[in-house]
GROMACS .gro file of C-alpha atoms in nm:
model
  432
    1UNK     CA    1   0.000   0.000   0.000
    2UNK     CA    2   0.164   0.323  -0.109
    3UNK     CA    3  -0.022   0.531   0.204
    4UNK     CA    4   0.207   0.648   0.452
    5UNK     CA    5   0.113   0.908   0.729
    6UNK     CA    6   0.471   0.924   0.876
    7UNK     CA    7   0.614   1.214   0.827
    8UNK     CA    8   1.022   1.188   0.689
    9UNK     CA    9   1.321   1.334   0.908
   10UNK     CA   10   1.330   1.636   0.704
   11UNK     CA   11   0.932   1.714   0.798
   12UNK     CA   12   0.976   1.601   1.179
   13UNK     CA   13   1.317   1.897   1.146
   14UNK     CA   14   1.046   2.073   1.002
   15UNK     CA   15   0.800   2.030   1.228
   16UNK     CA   16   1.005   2.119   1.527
   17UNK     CA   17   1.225   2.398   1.375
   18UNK     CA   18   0.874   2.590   1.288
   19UNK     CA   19   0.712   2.491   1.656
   20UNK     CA   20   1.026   2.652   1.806
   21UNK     CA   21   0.987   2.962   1.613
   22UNK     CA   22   0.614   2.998   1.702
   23UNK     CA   23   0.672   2.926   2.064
   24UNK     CA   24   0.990   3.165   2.100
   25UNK     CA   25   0.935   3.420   1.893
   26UNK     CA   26   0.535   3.412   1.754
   27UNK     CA   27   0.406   3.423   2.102
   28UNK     CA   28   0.565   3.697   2.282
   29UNK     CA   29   0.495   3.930   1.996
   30UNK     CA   30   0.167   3.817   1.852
   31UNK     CA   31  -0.032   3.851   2.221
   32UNK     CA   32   0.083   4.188   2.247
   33UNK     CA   33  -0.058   4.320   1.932
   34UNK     CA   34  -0.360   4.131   1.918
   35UNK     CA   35  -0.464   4.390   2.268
   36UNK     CA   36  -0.372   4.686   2.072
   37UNK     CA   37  -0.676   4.841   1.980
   38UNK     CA   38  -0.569   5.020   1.638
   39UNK     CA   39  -0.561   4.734   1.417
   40UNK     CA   40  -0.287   4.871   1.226
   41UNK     CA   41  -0.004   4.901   1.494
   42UNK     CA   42  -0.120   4.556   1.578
   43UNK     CA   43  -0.013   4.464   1.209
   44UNK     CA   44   0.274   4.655   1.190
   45UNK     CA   45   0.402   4.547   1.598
   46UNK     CA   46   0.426   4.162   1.393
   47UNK     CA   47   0.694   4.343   1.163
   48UNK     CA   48   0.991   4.214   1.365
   49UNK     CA   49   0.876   3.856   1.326
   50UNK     CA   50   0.819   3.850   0.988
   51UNK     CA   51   1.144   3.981   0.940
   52UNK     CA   52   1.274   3.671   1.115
   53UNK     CA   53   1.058   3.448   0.902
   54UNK     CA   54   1.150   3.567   0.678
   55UNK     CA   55   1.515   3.511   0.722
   56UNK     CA   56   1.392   3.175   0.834
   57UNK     CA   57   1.233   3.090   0.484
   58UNK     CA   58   0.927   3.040   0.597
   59UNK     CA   59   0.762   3.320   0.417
   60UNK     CA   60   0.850   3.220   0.109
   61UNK     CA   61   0.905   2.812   0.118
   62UNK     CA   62   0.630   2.714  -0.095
   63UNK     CA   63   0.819   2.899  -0.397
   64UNK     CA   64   1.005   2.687  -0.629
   65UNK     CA   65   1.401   2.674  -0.600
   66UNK     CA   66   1.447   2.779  -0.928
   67UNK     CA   67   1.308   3.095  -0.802
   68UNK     CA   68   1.491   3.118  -0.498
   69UNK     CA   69   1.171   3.026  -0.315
   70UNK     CA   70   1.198   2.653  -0.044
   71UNK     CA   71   1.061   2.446  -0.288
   72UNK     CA   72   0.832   2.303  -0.017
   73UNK     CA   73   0.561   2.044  -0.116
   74UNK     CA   74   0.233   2.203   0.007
   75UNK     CA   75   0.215   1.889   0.251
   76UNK     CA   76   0.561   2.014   0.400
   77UNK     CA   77   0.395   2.383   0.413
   78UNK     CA   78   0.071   2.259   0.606
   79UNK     CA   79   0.300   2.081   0.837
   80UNK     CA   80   0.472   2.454   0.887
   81UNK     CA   81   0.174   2.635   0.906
   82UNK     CA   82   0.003   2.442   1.133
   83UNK     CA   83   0.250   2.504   1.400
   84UNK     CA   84   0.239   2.874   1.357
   85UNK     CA   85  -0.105   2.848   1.339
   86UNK     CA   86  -0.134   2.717   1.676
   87UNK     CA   87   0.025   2.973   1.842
   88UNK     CA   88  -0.150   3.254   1.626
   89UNK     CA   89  -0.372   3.221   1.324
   90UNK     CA   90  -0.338   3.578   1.236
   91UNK     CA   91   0.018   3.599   1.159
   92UNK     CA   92   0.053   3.332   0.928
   93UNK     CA   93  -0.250   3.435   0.716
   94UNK     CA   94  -0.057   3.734   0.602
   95UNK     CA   95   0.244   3.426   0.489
   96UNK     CA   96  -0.054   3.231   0.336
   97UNK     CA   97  -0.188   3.592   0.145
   98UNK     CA   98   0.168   3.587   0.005
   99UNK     CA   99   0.125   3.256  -0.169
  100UNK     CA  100  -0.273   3.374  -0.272
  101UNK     CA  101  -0.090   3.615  -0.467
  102UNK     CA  102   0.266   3.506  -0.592
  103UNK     CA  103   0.130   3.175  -0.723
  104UNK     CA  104  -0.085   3.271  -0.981
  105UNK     CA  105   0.260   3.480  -1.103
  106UNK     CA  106   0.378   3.127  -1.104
  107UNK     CA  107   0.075   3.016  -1.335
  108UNK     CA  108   0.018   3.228  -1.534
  109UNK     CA  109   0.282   3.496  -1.580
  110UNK     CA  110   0.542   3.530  -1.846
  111UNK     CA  111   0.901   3.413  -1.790
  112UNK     CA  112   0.964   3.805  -1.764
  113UNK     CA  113   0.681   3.863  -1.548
  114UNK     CA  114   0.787   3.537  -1.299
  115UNK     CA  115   1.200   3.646  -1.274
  116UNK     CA  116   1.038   4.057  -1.234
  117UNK     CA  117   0.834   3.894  -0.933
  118UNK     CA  118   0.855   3.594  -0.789
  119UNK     CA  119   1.252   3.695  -0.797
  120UNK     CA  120   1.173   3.963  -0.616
  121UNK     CA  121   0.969   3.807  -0.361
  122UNK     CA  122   1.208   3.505  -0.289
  123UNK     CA  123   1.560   3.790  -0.213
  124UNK     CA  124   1.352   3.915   0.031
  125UNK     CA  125   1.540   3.842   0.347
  126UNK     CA  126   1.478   4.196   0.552
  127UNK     CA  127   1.097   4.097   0.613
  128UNK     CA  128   0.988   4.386   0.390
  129UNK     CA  129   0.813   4.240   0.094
  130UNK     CA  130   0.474   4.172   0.080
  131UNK     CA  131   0.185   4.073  -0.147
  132UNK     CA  132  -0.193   4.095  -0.152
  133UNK     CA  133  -0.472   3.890  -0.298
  134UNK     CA  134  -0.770   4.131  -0.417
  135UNK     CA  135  -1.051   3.957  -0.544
  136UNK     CA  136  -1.370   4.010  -0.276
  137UNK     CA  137  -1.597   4.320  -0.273
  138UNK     CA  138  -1.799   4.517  -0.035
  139UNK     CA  139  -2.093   4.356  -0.204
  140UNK     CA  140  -1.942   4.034  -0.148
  141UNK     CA  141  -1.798   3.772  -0.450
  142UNK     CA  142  -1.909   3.464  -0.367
  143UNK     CA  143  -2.076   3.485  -0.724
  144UNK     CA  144  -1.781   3.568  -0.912
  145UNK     CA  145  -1.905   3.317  -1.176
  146UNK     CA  146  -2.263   3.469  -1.185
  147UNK     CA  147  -2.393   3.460  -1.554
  148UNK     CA  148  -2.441   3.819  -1.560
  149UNK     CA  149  -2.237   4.078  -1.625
  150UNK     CA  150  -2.388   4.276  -1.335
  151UNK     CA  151  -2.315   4.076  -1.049
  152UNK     CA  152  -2.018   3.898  -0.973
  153UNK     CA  153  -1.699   4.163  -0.969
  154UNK     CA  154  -1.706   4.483  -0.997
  155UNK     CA  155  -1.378   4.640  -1.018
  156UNK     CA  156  -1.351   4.783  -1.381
  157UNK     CA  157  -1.088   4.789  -1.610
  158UNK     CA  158  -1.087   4.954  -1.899
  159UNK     CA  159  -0.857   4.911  -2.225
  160UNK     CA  160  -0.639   5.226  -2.379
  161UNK     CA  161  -0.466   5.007  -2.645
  162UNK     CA  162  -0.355   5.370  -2.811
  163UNK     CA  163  -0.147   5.407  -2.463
  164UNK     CA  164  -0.091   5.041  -2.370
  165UNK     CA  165  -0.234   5.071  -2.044
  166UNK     CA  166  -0.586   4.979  -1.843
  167UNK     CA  167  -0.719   5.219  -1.614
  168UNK     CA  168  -0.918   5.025  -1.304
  169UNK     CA  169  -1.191   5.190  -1.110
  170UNK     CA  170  -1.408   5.053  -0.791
  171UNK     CA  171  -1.378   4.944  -0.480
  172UNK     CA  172  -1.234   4.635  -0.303
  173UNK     CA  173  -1.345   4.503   0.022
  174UNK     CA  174  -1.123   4.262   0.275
  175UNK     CA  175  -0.781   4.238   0.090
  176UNK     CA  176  -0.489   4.085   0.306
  177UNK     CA  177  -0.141   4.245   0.321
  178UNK     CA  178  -0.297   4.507   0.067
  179UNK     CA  179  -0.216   4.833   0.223
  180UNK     CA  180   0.149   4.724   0.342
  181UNK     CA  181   0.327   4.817   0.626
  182UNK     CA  182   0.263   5.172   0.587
  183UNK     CA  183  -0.089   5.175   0.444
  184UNK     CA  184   0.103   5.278   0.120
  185UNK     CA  185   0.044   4.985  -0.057
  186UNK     CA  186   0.203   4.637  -0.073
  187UNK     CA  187   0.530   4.539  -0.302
  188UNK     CA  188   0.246   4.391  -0.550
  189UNK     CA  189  -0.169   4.362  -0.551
  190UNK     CA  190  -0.274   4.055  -0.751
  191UNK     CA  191  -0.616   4.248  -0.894
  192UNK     CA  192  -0.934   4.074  -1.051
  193UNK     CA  193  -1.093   4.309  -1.262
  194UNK     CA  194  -1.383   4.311  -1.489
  195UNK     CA  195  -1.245   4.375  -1.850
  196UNK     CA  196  -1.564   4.273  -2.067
  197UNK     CA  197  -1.894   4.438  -1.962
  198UNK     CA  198  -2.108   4.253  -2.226
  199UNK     CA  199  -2.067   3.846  -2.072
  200UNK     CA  200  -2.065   3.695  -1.774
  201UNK     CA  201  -1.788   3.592  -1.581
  202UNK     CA  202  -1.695   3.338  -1.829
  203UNK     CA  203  -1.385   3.569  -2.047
  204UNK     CA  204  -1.511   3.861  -1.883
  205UNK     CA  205  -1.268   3.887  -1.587
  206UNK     CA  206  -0.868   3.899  -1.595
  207UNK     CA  207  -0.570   3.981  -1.360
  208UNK     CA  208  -0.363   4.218  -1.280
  209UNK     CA  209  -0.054   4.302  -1.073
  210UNK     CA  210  -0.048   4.647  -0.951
  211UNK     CA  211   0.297   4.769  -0.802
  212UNK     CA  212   0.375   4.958  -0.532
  213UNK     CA  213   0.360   5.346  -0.597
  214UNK     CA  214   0.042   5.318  -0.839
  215UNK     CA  215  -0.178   5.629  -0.807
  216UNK     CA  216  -0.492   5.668  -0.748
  217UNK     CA  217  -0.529   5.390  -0.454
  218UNK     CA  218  -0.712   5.464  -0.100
  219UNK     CA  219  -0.629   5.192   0.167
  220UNK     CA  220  -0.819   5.207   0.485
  221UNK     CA  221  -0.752   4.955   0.754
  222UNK     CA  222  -1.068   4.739   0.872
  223UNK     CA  223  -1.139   4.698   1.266
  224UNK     CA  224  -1.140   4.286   1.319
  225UNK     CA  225  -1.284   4.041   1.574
  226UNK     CA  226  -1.011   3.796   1.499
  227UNK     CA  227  -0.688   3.739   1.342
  228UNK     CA  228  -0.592   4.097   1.456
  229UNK     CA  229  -0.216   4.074   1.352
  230UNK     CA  230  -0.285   4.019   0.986
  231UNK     CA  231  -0.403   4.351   0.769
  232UNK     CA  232  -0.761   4.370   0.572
  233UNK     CA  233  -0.793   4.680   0.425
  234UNK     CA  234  -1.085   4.814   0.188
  235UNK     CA  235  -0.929   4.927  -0.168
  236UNK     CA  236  -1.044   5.244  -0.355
  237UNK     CA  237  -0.928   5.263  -0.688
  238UNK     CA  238  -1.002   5.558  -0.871
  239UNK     CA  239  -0.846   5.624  -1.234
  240UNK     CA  240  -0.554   5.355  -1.162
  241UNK     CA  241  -0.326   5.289  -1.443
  242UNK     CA  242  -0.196   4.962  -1.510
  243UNK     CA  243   0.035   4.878  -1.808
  244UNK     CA  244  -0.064   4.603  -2.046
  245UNK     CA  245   0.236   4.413  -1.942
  246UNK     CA  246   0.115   4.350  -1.593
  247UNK     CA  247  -0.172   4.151  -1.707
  248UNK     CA  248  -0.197   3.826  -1.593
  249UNK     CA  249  -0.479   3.540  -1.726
  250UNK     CA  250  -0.659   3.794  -1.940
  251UNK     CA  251  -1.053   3.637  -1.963
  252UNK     CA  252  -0.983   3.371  -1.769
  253UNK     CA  253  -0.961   3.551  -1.419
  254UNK     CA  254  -1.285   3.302  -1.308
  255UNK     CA  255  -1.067   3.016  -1.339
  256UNK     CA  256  -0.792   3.158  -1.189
  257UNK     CA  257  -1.004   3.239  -0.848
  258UNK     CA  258  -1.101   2.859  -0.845
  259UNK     CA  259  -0.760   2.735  -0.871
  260UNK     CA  260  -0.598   3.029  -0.633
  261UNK     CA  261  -0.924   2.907  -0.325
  262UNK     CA  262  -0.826   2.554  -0.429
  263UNK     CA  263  -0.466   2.581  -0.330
  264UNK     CA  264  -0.505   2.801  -0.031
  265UNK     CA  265  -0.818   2.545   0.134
  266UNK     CA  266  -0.575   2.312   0.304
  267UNK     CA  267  -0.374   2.572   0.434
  268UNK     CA  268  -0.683   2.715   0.617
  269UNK     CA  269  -0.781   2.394   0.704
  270UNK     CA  270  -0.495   2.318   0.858
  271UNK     CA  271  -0.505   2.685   1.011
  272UNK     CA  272  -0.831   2.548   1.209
  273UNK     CA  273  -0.630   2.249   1.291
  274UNK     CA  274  -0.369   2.429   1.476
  275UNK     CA  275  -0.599   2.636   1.648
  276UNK     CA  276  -0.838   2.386   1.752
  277UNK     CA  277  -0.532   2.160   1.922
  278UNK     CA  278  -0.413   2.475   2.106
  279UNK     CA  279  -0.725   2.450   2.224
  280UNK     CA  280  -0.766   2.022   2.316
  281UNK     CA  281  -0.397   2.097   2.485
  282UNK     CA  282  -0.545   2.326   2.726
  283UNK     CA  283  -0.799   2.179   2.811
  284UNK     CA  284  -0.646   1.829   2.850
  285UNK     CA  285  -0.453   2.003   3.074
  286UNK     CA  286  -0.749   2.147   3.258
  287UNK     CA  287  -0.911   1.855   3.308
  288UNK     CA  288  -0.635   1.642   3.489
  289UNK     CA  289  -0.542   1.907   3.728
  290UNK     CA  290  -0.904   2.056   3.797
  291UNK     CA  291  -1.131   1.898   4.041
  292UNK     CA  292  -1.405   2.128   4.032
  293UNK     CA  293  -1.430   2.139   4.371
  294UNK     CA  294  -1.466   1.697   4.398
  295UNK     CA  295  -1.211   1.511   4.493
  296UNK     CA  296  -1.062   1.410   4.133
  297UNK     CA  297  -0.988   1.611   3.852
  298UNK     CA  298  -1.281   1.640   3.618
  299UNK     CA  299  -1.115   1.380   3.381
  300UNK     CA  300  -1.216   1.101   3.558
  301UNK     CA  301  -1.593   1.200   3.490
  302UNK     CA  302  -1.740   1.020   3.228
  303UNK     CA  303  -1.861   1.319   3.076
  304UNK     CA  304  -1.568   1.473   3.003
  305UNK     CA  305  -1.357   1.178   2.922
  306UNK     CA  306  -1.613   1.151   2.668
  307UNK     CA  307  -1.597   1.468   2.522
  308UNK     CA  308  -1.215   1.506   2.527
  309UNK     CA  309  -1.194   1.153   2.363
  310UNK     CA  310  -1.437   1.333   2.077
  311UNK     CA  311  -1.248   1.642   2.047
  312UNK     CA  312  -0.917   1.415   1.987
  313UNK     CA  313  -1.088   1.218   1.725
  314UNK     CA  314  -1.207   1.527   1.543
  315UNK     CA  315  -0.887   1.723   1.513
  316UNK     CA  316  -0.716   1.385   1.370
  317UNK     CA  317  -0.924   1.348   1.130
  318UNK     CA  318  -0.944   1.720   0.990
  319UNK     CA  319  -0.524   1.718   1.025
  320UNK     CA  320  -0.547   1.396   0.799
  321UNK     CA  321  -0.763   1.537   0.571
  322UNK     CA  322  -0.578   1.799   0.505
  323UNK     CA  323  -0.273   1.649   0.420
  324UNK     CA  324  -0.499   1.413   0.208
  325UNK     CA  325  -0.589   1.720   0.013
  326UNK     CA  326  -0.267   1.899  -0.019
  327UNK     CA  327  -0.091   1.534  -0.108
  328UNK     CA  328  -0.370   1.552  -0.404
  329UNK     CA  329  -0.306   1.921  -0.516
  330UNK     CA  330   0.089   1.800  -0.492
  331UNK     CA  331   0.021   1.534  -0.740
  332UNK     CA  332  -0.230   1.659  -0.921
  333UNK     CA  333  -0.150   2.092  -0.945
  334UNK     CA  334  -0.427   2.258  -1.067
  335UNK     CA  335  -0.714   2.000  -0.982
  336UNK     CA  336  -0.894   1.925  -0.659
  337UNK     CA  337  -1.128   2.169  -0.632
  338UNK     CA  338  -1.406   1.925  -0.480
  339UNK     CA  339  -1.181   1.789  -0.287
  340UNK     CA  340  -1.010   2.100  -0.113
  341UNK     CA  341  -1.349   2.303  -0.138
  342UNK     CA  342  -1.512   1.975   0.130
  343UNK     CA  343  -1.146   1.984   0.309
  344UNK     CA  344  -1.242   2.302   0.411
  345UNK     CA  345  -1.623   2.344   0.469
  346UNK     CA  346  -1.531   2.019   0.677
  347UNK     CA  347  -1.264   2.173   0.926
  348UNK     CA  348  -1.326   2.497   0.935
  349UNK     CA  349  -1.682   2.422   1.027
  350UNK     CA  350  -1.578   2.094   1.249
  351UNK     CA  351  -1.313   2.312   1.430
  352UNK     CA  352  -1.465   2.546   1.515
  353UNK     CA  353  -1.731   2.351   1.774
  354UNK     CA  354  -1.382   2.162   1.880
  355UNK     CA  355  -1.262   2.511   2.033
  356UNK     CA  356  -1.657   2.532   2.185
  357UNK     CA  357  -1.654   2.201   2.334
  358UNK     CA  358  -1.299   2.254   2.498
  359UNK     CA  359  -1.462   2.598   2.662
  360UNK     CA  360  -1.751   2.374   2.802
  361UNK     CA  361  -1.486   2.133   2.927
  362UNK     CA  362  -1.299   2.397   3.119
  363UNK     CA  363  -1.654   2.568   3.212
  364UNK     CA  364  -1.699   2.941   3.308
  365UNK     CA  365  -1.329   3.015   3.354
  366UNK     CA  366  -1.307   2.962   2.988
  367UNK     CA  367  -1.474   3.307   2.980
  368UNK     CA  368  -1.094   3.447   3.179
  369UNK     CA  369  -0.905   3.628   2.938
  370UNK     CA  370  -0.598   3.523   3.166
  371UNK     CA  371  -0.649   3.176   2.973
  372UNK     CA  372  -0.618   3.109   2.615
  373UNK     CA  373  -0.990   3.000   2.536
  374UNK     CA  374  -1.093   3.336   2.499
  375UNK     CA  375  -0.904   3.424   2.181
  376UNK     CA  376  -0.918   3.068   2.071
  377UNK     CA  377  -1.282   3.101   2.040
  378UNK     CA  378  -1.234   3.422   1.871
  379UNK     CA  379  -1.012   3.297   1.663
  380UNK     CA  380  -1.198   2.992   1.534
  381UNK     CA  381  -1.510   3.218   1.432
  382UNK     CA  382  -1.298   3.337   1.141
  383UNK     CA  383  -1.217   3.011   0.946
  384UNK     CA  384  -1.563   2.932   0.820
  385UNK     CA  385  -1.624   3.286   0.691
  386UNK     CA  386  -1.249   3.376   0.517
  387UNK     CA  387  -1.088   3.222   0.245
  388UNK     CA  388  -1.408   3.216   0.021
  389UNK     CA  389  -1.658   3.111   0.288
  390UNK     CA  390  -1.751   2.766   0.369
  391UNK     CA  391  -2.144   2.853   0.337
  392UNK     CA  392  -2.094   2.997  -0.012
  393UNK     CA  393  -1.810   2.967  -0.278
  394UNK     CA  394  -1.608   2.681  -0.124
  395UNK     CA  395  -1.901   2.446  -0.129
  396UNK     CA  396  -2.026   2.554  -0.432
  397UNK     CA  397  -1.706   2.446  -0.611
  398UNK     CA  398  -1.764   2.117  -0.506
  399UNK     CA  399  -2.115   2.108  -0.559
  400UNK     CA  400  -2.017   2.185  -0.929
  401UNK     CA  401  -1.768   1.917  -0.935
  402UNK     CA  402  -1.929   1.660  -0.847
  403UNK     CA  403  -2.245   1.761  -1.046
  404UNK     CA  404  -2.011   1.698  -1.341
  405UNK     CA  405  -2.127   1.381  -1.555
  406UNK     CA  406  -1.739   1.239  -1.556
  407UNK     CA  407  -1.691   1.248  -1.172
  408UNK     CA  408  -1.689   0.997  -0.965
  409UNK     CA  409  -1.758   0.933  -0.602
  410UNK     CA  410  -1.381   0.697  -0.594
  411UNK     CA  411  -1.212   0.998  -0.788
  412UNK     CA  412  -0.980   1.116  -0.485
  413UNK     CA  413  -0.996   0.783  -0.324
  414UNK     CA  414  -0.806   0.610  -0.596
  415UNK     CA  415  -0.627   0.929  -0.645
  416UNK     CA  416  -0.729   0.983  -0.983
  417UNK     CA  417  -0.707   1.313  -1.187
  418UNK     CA  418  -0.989   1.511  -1.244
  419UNK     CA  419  -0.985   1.866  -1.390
  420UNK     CA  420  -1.192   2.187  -1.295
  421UNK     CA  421  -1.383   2.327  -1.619
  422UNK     CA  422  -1.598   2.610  -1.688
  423UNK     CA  423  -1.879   2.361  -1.707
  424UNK     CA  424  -1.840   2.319  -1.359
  425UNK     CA  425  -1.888   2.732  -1.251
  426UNK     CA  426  -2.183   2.896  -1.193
  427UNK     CA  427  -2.351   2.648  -0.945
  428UNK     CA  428  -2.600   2.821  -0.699
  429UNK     CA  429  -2.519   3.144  -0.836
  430UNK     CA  430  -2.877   3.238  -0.922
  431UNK     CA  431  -3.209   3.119  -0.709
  432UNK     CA  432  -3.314   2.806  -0.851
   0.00000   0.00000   0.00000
């Protein structure tokens, strides 16, 4: 049987080099600026450990080495991530935002465009380089593949072939990393803009990188519940230029966003992972040291031996799912959607009522912000709403998938290729 769950000795150095870093210098920082209250000095306090991520590789690991990128397998990355993740969700998002936007560079750019940016990207060793994904809008995108022109995205982009340039004009809503470090814009934005006003999404939408310096762009910083040391800004573009030769995917921006949500799913799933067993570790803890006021600790009650047992059960299997999912995507690149899209409905859903059952393990002192439940809880509210919603665009990927007359229900099972198509868009986009 060619399944193996054990990780090799370079993913157990792996595992314990990135667990280290989290520990001894994620920690200290990240729990500091999550309590400041303007939610850009809280992005801007996690500078300094970027910096050292970045000198660390992990920022840019998942890049190929030709690149000067790690040349991680995205099963070595979820191992990463899920250690930083368990420590603080936040700061690796803006590391996972990266990847959102440098791999479509990777996909679809020219060899020009890839050495002009994904070069760029991987000689970053000062921690100042970042990139942002901007797809979603204040009116929300879940139905970026909606048959109509006048729903779906809204961002407009309009051809001046006389002066080989596009000028963009809208508004974006919940970009990562977008405004930068000094709310003057990141090192790139990887844009989805409408270029054809006439069709639906289908040719209508295309991508494009927008540098650093680009007039015409308003970033204001958005107030969050959770992951507080990552950035989401909202994006006001008004009369931006963009040359022609930072166009990526021209008409074929909607199957761009399905492959970019299908790459990043196991990362958030394993983002829930990591937060969840922060969670189960505490409050294993908890429960053999607290009595309660009996004469035990509270494990010994049925109850909670019960529910602890659960709680392990159900952050196994999302952790093995996960890799299941990114071990497809490695095999397979550019396929999986149904598979990632249910990878992370599952855990980010599942997860998040593993962080609520450890807070009715450890009871009303769950509620003490001296503890780590709190924020936990906070924490996990985020994964089934980012990252293209579980409720919405995630599951409708795999609703179209599977809808499709060639899949089959043994397809990822047998680990068999199966490619996303247009035919497979537009699911649940209009009522009925």
């Amino acid at each position: 049987m060619p399944i193996d769950f054990a990780m090799t000795a370079e993913q157990r150095a792996l595992k314990r080099r990135a667990r280290e870093f989290a520990t001894e210098v994620l920690r200290p920082v990240a729990e500091r600026a999550d309590a400041l209250a303007d939610p850009q000095e809280a992005f801007r306090a996690m500078r300094p450990v970027y910096r050292q991520a970045a000198e660390a590789g992990f920022t840019t690991m998942f890049l190929p080495r030709e690149y000067g990128g790690g040349g991680a397998s995205n099963v070595d990355f979820l191992i990463a991530i899920e250690e930083l993740c368990a420590v603080d969700p936040g700061f690796p998002t803006t590391i996972l935002v990266n990847g959102l936007a440098l791999m479509p560079i990777l996909w679809h750019g020219s060899d020009e465009q890839r050495d002009r940016w994904i070069g760029r990207a991987a000689a970053d060793r000062d921690g100042s380089f970042l990139a942002g994904w901007v797809v979603s809008e204040r009116g929300g995108t879940a139905n970026f593949d909606h048959p109509s022109p006048s729903a779906g995205i809204q961002l407009l982009a309009r051809h001046h072939s006389r002066h080989g340039r596009y000028t963009l004009n809208g508004e974006k809503h919940w970009p990562c990393n977008a405004g930068g470090w000094d709310l003057q814009g990141a090192d790139l934005n990887v844009c989805v803009a409408r270029t054809d006003c006439t069709k639906g999404s289908a040719g209508a939408l295309s991508v494009f990188v927008v540098e650093r310096g680009t007039a015409g762009i308003e970033y204001e910083v958005i107030d969050k519940l959770a992951h507080r040391t990552c950035q989401n800004v909202t994006m006001t573009f008004r009369d931006v230029k963009v040359p022609e030769q930072n166009v990526l995917a021209h008409g074929d921006g909607d199957l761009l966003i399905n492959r970019n949500f299908t790459w990043s799913a196991p990362i958030a799933s394993i983002a829930a992972v990591g937060v969840a067993r922060c969670a189960y570790e505490f409050a294993l803890k908890w429960a053999k040291t607290y009595t309660g006021g009996g004469s035990a600790p509270i494990i010994h009650h049925q109850a909670v031996g019960n529910l602890l047992t659960e709680v392990a059960a159900r952050i196994e299997a999302a952790r093995y799912f996960s890799w299941k999912a990114a071990h497809y995507l490695d095999r397979h690149p550019g396929q999986g959607h149904a598979l990632s899209g249910m990878n992370k409905t599952f855990c980010g859903d599942l997860m998040q009522s593993v962080v609520f059952d450890c807070m009715r393990i450890v009871g009303v002192n769950a509620l003490d912000t001296r503890f780590p439940l709190a924020k936990l809880y906070r924490e996990a509210v985020v994964f089934p709403l980012y990252d293209a919603g579980n409720l919405a665009m995630q599951r409708r990927r795999a609703w179209g998938a599977m809808a499709h007359r060639d899949f089959a229900t043994d397809t990822f099972a047998d680990d068999e290729p199966f490619e996303f198509t247009r035919e497979m868009q537009g699911f649940g986009t209009t009522p009925g």
